[in-house]
mmCIF file of N, CA and C in Angstrom:
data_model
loop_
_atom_site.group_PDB
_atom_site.id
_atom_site.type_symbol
_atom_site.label_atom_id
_atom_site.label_comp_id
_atom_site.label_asym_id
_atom_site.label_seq_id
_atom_site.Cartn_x
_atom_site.Cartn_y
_atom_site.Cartn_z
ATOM 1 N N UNK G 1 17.434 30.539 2.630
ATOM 2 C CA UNK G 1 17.808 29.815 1.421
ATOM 3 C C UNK G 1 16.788 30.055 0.310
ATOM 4 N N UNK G 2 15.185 30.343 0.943
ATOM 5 C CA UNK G 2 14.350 30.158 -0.251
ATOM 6 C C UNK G 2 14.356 31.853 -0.748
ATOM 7 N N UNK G 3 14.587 32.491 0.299
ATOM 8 C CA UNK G 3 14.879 34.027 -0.186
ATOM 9 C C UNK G 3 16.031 34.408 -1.362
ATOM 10 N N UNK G 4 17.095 33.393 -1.177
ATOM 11 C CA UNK G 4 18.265 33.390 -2.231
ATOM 12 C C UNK G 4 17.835 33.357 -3.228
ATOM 13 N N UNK G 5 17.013 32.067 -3.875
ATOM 14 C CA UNK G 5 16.879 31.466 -4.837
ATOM 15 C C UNK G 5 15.380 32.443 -5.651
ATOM 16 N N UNK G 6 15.073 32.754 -4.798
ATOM 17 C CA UNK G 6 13.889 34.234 -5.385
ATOM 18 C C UNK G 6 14.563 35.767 -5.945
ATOM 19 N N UNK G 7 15.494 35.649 -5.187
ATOM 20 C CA UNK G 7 16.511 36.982 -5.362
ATOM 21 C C UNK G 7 17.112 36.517 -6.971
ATOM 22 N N UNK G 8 17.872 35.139 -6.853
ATOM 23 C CA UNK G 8 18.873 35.013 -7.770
ATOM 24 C C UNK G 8 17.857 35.089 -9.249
ATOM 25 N N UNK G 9 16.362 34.531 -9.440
ATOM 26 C CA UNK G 9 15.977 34.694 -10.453
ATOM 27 C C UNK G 9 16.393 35.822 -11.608
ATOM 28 N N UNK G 10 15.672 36.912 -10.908
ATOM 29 C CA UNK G 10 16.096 38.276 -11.855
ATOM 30 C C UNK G 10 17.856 38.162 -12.239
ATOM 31 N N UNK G 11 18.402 37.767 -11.060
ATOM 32 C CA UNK G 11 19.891 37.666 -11.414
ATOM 33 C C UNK G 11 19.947 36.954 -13.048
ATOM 34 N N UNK G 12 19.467 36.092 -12.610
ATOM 35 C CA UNK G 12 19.990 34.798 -13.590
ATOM 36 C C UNK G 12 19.491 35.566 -15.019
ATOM 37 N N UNK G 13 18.249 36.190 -15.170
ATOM 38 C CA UNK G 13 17.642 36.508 -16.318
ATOM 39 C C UNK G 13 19.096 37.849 -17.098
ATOM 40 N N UNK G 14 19.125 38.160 -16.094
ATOM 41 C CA UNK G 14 19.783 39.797 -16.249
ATOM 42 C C UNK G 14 21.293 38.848 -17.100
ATOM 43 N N UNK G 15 21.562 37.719 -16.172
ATOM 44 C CA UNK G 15 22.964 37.495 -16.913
ATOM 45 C C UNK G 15 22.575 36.309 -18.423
ATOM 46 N N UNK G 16 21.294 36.084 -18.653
ATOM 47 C CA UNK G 16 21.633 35.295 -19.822
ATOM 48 C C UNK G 16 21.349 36.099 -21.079
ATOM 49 N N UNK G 17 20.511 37.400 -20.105
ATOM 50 C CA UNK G 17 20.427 37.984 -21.304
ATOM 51 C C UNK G 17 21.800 38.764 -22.556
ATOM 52 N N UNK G 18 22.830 39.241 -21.050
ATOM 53 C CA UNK G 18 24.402 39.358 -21.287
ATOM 54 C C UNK G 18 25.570 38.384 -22.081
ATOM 55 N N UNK G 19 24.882 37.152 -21.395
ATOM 56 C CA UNK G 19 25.915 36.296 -22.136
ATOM 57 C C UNK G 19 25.320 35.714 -23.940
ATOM 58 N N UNK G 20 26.522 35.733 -24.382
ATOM 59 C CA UNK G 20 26.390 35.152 -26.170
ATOM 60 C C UNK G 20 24.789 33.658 -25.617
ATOM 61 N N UNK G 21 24.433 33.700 -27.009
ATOM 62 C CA UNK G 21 23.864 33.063 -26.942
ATOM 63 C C UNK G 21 24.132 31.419 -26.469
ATOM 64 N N UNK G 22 24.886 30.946 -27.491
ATOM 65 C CA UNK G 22 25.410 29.516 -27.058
ATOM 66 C C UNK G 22 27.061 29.207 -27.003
ATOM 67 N N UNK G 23 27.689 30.109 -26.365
ATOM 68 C CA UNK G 23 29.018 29.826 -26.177
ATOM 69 C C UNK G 23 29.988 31.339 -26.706
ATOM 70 N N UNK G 24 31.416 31.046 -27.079
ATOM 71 C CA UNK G 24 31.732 32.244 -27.734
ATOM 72 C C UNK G 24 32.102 32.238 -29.090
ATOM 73 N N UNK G 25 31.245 31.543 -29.784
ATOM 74 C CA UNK G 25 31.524 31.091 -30.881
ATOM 75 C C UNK G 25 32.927 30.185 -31.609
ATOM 76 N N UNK G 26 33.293 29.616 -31.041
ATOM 77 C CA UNK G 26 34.850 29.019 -31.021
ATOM 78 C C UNK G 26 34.312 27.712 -30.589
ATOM 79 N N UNK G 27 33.145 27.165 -30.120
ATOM 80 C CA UNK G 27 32.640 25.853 -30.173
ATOM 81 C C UNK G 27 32.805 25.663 -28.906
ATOM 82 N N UNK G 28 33.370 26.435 -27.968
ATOM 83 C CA UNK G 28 32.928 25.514 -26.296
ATOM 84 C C UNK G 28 31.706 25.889 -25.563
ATOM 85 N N UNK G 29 31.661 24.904 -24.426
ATOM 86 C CA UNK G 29 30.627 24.943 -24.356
ATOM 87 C C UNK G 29 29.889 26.281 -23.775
ATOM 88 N N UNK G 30 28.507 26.266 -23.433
ATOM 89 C CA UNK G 30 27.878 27.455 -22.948
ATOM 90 C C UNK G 30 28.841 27.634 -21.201
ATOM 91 N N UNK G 31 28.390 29.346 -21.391
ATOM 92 C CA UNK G 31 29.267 29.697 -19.934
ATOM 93 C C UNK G 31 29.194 29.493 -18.861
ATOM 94 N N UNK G 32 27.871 28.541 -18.405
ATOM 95 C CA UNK G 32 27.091 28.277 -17.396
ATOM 96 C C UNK G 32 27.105 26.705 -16.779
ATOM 97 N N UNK G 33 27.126 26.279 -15.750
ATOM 98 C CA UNK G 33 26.938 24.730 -15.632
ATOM 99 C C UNK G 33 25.885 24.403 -16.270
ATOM 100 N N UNK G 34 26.399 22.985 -16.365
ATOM 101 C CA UNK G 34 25.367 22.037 -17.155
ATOM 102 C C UNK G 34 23.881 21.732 -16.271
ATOM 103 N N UNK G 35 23.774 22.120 -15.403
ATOM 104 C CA UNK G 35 22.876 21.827 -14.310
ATOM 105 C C UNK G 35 21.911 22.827 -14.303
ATOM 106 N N UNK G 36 22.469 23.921 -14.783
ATOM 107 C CA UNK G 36 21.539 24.915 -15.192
ATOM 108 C C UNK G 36 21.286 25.448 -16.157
ATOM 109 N N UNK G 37 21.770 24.841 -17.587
ATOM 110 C CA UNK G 37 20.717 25.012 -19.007
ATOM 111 C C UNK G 37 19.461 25.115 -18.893
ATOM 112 N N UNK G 38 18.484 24.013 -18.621
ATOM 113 C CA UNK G 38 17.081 24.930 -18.526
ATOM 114 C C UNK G 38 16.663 25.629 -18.537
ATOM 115 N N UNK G 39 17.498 26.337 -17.196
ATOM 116 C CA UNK G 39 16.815 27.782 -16.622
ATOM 117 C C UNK G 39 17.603 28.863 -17.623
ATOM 118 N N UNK G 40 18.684 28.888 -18.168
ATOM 119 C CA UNK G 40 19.190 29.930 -19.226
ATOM 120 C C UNK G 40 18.649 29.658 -20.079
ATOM 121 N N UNK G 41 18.572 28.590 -20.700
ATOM 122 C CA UNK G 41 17.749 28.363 -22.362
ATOM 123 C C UNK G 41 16.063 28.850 -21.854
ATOM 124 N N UNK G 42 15.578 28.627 -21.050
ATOM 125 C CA UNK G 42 14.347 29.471 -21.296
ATOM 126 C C UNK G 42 14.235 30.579 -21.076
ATOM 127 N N UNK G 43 15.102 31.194 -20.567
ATOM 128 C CA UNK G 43 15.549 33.123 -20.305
ATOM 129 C C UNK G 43 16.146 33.304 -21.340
ATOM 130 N N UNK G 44 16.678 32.683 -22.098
ATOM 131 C CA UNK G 44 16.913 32.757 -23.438
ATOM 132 C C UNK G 44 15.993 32.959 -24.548
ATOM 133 N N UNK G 45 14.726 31.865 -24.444
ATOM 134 C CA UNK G 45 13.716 32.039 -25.186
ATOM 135 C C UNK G 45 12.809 33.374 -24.353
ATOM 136 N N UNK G 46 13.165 33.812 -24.163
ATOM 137 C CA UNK G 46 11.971 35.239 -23.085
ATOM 138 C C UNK G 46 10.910 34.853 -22.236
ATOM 139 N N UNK G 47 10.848 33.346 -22.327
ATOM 140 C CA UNK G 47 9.859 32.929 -21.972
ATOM 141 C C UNK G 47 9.875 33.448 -20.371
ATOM 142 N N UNK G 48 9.330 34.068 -19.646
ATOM 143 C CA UNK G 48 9.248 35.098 -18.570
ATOM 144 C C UNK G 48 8.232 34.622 -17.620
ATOM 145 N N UNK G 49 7.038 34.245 -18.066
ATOM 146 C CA UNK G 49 5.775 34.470 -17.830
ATOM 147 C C UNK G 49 5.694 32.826 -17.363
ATOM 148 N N UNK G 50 5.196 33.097 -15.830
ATOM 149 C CA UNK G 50 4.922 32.138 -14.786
ATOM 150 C C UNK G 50 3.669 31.892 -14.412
ATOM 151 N N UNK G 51 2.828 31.363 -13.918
ATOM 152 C CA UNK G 51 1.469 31.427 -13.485
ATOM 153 C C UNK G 51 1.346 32.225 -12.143
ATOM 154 N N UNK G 52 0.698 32.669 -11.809
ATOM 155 C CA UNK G 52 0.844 33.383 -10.588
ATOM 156 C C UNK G 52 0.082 32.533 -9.191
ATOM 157 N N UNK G 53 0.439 32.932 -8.224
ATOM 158 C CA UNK G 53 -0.066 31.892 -7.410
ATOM 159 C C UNK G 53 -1.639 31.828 -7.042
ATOM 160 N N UNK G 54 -2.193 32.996 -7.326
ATOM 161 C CA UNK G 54 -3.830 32.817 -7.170
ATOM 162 C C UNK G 54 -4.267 31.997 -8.291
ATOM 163 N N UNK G 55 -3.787 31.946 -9.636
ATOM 164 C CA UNK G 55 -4.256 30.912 -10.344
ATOM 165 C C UNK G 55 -3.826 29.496 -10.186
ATOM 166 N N UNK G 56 -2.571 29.688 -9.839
ATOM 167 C CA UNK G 56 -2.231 27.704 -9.453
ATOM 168 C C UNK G 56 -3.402 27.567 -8.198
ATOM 169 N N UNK G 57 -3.265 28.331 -7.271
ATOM 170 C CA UNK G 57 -4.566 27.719 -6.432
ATOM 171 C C UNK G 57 -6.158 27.778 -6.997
ATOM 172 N N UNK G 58 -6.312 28.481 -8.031
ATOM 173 C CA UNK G 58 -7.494 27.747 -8.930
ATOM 174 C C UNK G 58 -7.525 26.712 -9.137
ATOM 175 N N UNK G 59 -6.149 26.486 -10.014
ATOM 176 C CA UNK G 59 -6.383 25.143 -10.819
ATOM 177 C C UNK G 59 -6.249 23.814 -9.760
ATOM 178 N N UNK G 60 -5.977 24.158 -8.445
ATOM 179 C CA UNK G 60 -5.730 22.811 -7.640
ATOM 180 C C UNK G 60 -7.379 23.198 -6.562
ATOM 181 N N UNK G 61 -7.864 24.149 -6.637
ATOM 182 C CA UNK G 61 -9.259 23.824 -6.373
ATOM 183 C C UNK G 61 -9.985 23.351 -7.136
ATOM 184 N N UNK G 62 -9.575 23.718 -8.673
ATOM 185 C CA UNK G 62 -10.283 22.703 -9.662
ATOM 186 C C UNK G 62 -11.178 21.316 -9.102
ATOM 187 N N UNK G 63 -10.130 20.778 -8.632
ATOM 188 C CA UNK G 63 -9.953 19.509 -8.747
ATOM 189 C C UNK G 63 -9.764 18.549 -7.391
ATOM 190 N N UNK G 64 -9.346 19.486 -7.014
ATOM 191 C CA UNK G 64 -9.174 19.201 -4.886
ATOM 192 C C UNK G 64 -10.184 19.596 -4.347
ATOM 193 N N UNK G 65 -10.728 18.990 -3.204
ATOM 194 C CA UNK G 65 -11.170 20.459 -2.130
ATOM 195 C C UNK G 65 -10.638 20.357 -0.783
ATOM 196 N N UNK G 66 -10.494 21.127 -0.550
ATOM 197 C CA UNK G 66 -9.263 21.552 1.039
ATOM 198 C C UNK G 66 -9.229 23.189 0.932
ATOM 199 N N UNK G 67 -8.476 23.046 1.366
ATOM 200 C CA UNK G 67 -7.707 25.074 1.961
ATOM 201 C C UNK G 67 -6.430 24.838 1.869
ATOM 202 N N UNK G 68 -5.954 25.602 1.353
ATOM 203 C CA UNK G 68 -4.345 26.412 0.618
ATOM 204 C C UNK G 68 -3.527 26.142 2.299
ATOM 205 N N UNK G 69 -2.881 25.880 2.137
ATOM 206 C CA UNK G 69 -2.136 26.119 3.117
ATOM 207 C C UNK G 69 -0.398 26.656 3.389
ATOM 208 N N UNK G 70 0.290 25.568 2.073
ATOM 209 C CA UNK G 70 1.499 26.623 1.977
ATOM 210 C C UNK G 70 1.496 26.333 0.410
ATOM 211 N N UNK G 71 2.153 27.162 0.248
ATOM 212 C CA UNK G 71 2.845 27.871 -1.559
ATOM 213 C C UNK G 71 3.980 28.114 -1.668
ATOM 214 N N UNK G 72 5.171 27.652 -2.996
ATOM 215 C CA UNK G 72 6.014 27.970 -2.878
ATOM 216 C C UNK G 72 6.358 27.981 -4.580
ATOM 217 N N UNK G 73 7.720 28.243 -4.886
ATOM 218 C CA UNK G 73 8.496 27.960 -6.372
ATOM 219 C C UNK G 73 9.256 27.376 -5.949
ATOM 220 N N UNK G 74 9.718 26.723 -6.305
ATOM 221 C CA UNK G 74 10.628 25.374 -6.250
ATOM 222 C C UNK G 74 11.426 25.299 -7.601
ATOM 223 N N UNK G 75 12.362 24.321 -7.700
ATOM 224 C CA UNK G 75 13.256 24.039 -8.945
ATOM 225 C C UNK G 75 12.811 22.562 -9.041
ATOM 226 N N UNK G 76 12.804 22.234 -10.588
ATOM 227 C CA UNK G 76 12.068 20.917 -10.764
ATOM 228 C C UNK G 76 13.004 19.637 -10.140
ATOM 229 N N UNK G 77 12.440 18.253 -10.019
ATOM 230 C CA UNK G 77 13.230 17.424 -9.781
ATOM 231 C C UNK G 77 14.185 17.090 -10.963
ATOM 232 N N UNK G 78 15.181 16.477 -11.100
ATOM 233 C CA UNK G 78 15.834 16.155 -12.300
ATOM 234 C C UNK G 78 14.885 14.918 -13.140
ATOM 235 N N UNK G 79 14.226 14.465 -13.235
ATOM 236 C CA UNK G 79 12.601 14.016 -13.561
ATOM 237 C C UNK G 79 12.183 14.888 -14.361
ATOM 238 N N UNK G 80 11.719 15.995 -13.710
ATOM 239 C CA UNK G 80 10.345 17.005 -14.204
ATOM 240 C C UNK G 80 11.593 18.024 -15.394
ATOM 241 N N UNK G 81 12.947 18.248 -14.804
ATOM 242 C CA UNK G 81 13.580 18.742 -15.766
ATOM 243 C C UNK G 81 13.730 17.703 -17.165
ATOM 244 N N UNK G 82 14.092 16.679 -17.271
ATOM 245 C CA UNK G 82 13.876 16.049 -18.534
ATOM 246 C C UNK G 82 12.914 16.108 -18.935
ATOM 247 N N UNK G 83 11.874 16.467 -18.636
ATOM 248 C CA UNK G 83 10.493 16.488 -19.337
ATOM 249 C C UNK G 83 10.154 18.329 -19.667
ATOM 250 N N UNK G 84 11.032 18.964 -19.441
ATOM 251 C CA UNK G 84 11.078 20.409 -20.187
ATOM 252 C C UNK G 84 10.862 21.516 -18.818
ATOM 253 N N UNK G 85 10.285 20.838 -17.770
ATOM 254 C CA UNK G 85 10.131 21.889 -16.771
ATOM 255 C C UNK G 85 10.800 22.422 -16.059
ATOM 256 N N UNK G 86 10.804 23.502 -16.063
ATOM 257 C CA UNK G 86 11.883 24.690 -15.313
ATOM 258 C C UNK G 86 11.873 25.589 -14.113
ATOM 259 N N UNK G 87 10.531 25.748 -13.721
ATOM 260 C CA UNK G 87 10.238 25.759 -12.063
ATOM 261 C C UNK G 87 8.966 25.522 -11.743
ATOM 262 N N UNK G 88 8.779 25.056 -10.616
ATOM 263 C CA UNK G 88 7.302 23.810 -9.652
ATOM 264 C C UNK G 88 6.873 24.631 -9.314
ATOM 265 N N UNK G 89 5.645 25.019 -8.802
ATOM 266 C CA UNK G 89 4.897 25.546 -7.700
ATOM 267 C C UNK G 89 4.073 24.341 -6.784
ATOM 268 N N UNK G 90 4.488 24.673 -5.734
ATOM 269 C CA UNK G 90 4.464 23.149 -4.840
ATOM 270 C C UNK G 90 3.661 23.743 -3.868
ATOM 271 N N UNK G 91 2.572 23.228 -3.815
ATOM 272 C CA UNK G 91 0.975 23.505 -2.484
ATOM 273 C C UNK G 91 0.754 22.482 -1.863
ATOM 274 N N UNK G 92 0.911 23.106 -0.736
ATOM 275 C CA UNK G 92 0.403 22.304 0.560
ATOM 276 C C UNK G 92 -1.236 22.258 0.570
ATOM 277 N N UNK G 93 -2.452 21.639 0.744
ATOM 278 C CA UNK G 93 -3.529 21.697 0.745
ATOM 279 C C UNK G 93 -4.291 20.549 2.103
ATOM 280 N N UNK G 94 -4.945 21.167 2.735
ATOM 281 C CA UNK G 94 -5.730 20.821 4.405
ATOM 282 C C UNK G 94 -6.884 19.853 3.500
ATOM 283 N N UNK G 95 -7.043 18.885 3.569
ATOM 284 C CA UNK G 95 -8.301 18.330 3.013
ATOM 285 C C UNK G 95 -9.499 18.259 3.913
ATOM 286 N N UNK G 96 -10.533 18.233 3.616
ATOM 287 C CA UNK G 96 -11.585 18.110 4.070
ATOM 288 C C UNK G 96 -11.654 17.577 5.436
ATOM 289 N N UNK G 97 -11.282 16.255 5.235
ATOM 290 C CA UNK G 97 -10.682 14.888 6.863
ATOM 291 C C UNK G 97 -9.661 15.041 7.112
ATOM 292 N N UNK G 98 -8.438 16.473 7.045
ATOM 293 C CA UNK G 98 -7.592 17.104 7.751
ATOM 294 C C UNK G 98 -6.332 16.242 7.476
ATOM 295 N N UNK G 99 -6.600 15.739 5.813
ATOM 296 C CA UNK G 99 -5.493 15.121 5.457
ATOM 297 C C UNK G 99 -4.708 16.246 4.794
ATOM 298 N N UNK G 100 -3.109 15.965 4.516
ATOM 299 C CA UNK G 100 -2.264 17.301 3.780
ATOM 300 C C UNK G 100 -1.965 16.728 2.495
ATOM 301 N N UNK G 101 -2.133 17.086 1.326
ATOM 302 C CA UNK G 101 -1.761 16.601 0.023
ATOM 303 C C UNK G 101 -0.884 17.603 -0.359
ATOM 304 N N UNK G 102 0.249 16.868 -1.042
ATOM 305 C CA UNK G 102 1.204 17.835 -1.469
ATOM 306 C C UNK G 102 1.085 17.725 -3.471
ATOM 307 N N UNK G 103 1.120 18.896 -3.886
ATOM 308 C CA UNK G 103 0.887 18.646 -5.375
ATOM 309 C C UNK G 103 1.739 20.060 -5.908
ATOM 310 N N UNK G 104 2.240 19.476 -6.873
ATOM 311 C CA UNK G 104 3.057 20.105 -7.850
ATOM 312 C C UNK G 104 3.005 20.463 -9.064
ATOM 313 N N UNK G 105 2.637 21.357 -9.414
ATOM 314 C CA UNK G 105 1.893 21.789 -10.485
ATOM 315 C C UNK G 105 3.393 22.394 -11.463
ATOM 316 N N UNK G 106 3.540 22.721 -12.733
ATOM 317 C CA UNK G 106 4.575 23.127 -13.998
ATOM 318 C C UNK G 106 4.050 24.051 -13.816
ATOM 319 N N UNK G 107 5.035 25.258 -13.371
ATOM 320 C CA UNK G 107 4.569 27.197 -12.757
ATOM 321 C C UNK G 107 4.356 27.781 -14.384
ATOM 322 N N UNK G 108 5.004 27.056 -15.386
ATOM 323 C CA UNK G 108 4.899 27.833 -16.505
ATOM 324 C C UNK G 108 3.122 27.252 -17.277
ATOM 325 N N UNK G 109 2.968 26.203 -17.617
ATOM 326 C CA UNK G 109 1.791 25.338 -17.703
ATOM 327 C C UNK G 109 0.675 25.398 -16.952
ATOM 328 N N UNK G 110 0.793 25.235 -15.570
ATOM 329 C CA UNK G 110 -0.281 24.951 -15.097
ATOM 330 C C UNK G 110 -0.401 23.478 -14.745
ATOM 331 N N UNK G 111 0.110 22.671 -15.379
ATOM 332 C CA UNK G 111 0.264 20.994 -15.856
ATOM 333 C C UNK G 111 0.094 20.335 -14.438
ATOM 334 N N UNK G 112 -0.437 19.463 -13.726
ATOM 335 C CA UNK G 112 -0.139 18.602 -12.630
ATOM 336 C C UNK G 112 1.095 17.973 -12.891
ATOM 337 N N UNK G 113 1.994 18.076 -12.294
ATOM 338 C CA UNK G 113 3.224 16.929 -12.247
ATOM 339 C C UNK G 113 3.115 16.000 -10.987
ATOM 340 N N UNK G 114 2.509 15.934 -9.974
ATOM 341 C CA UNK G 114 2.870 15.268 -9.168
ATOM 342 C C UNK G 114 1.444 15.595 -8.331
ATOM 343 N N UNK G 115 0.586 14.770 -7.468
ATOM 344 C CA UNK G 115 -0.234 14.445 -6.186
ATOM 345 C C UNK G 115 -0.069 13.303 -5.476
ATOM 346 N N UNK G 116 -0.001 13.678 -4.087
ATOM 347 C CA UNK G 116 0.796 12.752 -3.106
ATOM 348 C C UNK G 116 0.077 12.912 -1.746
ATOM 349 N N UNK G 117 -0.179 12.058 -0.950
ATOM 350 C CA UNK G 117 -1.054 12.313 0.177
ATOM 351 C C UNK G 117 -1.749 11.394 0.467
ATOM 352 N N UNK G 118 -2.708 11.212 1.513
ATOM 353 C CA UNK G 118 -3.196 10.048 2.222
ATOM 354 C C UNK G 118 -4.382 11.389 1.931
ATOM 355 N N UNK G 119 -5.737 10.546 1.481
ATOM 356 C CA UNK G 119 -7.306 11.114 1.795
ATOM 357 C C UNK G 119 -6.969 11.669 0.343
ATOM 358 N N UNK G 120 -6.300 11.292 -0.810
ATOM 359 C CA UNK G 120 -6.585 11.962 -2.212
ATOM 360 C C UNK G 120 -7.298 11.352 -2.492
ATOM 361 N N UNK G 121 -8.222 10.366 -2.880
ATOM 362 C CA UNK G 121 -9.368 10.126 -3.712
ATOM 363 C C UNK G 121 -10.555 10.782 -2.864
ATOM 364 N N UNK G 122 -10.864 10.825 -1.645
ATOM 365 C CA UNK G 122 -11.810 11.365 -0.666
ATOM 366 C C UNK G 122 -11.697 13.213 -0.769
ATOM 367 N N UNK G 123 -10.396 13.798 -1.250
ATOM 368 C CA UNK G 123 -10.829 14.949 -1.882
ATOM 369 C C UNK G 123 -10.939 15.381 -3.035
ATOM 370 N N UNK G 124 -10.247 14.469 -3.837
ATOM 371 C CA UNK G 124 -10.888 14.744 -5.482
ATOM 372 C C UNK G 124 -12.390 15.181 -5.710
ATOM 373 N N UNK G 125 -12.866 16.361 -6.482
ATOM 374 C CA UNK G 125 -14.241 16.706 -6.973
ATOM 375 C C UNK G 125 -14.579 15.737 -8.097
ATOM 376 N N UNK G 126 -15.549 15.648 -7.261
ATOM 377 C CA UNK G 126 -16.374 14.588 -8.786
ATOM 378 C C UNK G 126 -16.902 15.549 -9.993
ATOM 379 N N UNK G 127 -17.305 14.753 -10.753
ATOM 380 C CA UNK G 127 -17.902 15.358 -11.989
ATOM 381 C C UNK G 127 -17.073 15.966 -13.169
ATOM 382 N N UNK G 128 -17.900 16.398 -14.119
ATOM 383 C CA UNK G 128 -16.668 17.391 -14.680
ATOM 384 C C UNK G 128 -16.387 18.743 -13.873
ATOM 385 N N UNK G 129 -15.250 19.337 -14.794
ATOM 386 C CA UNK G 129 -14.467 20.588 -14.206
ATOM 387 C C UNK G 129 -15.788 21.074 -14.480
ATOM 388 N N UNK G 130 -15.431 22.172 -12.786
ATOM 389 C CA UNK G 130 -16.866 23.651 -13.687
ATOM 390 C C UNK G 130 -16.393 24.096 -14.820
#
């Protein structure tokens, strides 16, 4: 399933770039479900450019300390989509006292959207960022 949804990306880009911009000019609506505007309106804007996963695991060592454990892209919750975001990168992280924190970072941003876990204040880094 998660192989689909990695495949279908390029798909999706390849077809918004094909289809009219916002409909066929005759006023209905765009050609696509409503469920997936986001993801065409920002393949629309070219906006292309994702964070890659060695830097999301920067920015969550930033601020964590543990070990990487799983990585993924994800599609936002309908939450994180009203708030403009268009795909998650979601890390699993081993904490220190072998707790698992799950955190969700905006793949385009960088942004924290979400930390969740038992032993998060015990791995938060103190101080400022390096």
């Amino acid at each position: 399933m998660n192989r689909l949804r990695i495949i279908s990306l390029p798909l999706l880009a390849a077809l918004a770039l094909a289809l009219p911009a916002l409909g066929d000019g005759h006023g209905h609506a765009p050609p696509w479900p409503e469920d997936w505007a986001p993801e065409f309106e920002s393949l629309q804007r070219r906006d292309f450019r994702i964070l890659p996963l060695n830097r999301a695991a920067e920015i969550v060592g930033e601020r964590f300390r543990g070990r990487l454990i799983a990585a993924r892209i994800v599609p936002p919750t309908p939450e994180e989509r009203t708030r403009g975001v268009v795909l998650v990168h979601e890390l699993r992280l081993l904490t220190p006292k072998r707790d698992v924190l799950l955190i969700r970072l905006d793949a385009h941003s960088g942004d924290f959207l979400e930390v969740a876990g038992a032993g998060l204040t015990d791995a938060r880094r103190k101080g400022p960022k390096p």
